[in-house]
GROMACS .gro file of C-alpha atoms in nm:
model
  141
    1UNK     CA    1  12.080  10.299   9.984
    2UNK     CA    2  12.122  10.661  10.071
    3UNK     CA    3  12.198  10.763  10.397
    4UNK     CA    4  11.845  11.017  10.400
    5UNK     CA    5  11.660  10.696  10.293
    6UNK     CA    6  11.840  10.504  10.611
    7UNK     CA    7  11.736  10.788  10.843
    8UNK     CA    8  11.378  10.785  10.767
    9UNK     CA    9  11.327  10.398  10.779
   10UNK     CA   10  11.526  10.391  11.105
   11UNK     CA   11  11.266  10.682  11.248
   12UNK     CA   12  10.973  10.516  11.065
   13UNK     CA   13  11.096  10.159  11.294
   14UNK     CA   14  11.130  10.320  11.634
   15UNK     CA   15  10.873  10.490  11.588
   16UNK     CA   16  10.677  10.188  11.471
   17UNK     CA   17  10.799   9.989  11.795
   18UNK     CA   18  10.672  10.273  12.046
   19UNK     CA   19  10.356  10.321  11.830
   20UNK     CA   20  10.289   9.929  11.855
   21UNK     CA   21  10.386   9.911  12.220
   22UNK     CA   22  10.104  10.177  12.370
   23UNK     CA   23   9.865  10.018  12.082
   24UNK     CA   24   9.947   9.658  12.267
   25UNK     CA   25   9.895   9.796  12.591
   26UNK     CA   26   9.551   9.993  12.531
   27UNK     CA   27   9.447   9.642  12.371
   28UNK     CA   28   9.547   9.432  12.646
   29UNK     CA   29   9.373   9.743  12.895
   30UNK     CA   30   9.051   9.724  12.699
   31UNK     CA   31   9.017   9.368  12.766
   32UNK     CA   32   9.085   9.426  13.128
   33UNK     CA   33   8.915   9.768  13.225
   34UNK     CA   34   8.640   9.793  12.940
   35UNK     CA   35   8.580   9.396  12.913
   36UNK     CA   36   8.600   9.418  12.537
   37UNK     CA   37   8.672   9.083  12.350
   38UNK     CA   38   8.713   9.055  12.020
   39UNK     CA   39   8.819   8.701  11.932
   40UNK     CA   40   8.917   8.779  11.607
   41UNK     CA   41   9.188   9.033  11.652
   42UNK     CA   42   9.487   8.909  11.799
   43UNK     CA   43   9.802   9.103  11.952
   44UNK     CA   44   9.994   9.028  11.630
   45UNK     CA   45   9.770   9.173  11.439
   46UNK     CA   46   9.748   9.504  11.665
   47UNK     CA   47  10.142   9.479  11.583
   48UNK     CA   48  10.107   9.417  11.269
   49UNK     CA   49   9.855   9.696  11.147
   50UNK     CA   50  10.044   9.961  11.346
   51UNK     CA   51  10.392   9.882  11.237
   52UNK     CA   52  10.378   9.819  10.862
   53UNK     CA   53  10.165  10.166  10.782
   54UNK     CA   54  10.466  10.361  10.990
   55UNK     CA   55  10.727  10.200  10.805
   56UNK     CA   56  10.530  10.295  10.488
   57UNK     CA   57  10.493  10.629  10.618
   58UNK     CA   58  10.860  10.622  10.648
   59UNK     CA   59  10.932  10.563  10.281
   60UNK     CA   60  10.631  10.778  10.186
   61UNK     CA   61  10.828  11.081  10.378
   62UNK     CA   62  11.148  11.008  10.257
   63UNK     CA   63  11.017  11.057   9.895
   64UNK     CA   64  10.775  11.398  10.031
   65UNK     CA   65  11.145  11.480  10.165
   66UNK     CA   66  11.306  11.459   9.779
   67UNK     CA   67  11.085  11.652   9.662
   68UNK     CA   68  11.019  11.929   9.855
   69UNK     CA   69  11.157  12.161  10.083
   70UNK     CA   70  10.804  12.144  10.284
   71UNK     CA   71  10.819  11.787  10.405
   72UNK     CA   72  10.718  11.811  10.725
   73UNK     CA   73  10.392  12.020  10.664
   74UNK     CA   74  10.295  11.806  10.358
   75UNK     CA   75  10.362  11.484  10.539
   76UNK     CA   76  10.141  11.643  10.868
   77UNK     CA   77   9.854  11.673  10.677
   78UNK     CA   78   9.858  11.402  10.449
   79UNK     CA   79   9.901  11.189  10.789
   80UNK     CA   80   9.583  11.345  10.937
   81UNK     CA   81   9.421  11.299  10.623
   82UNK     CA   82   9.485  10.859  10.609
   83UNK     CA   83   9.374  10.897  10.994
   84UNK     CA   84   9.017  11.058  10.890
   85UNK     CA   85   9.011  10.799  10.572
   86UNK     CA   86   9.104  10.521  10.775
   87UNK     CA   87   8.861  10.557  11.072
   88UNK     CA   88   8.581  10.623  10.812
   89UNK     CA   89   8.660  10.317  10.618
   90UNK     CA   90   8.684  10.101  10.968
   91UNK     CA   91   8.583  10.196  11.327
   92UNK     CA   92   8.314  10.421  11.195
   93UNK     CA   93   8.173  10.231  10.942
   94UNK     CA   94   7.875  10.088  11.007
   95UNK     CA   95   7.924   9.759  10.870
   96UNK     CA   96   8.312   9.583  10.950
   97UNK     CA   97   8.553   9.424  10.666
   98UNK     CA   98   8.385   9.047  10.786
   99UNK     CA   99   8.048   9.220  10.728
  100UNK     CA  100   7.935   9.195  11.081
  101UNK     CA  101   7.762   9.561  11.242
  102UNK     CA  102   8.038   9.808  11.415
  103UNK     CA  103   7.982   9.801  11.784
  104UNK     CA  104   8.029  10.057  12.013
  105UNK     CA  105   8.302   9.793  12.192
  106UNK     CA  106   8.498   9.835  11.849
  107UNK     CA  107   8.477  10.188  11.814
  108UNK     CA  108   8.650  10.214  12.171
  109UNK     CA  109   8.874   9.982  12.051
  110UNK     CA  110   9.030  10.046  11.758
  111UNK     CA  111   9.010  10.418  11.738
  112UNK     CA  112   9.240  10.538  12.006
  113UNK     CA  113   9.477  10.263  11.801
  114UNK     CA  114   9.441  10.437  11.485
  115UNK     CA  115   9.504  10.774  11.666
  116UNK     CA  116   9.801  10.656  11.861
  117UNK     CA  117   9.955  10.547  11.511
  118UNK     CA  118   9.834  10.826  11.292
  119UNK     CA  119   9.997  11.070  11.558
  120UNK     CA  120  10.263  10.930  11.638
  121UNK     CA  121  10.380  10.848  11.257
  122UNK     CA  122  10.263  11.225  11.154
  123UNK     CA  123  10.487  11.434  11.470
  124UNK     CA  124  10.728  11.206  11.562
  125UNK     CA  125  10.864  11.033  11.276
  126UNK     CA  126  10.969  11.379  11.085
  127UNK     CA  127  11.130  11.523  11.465
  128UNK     CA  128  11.325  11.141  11.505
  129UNK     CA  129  11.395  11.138  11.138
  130UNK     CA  130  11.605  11.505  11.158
  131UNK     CA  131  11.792  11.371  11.482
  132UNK     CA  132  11.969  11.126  11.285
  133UNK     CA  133  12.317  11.219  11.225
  134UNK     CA  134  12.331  11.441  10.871
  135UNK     CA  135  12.501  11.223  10.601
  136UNK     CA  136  12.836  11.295  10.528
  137UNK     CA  137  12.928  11.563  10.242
  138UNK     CA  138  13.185  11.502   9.993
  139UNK     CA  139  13.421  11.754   9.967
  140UNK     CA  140  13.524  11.873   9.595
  141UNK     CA  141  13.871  12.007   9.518
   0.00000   0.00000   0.00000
């Protein structure tokens, strides 16, 4: 495994962790402050559905990052791009996956959870992912 490869997957974790923590607390706040229960969506799967899409996005940018010297900006947009697919596929959809009508009480749930991830995977994963030491160059005789 190359060390660029290591760097991004080790930005694309800790930034999964910080991503899932504030998505974990907003879920745990709307049940408190908004009263919004959704039975069906546990705190695992909150976890779950904000992690693995950040580590993708971490292997997604370390190939963006092979290819071209433009990385960040690509990655940026193609980040806010899954965001405006994503919440028009599932918070503003008007029907949900289980075929059930969107409610308002989803909508305030789950879209400051895709924002939080989208966001945080898009700005802070390339920024954590260049703070990790440089890997080592061989030196030629």
């Amino acid at each position: 495994m190359s060390r660029e490869f290591y760097n991004c997957i080790k930005a694309a974790f800790k930034v999964g962790i910080i991503a899932a923590v504030i998505n974990l607390i907003w879920f745990i706040a709307a049940r408190i402050i908004f009263l919004i229960d959704y039975p069906s969506v546990k705190w695992y799967f909150v976890l779950i559905a904000t992690m693995l899409p950040i580590l993708l996005g971490g292997v997604v940018y370390y190939l963006i990052y092979t290819v071209t010297r433009y990385h960040r900006i690509v990655f940026v947009i193609g980040s806010m791009v899954l965001l405006v697919c994503s919440l028009l596929a599932g918070p503003l959809s008007p029907i949900l996956p289980d075929g059930s009508p969107s409610t308002k009480d989803f909508m305030i749930l789950t879209i400051p959870m895709h924002c939080v991830a989208a966001f945080m995977a898009a700005f802070a994963l390339p920024v954590w992912n260049h703070l990790n030491p440089p890997a080592p160059q061989a030196e030629h005789a």
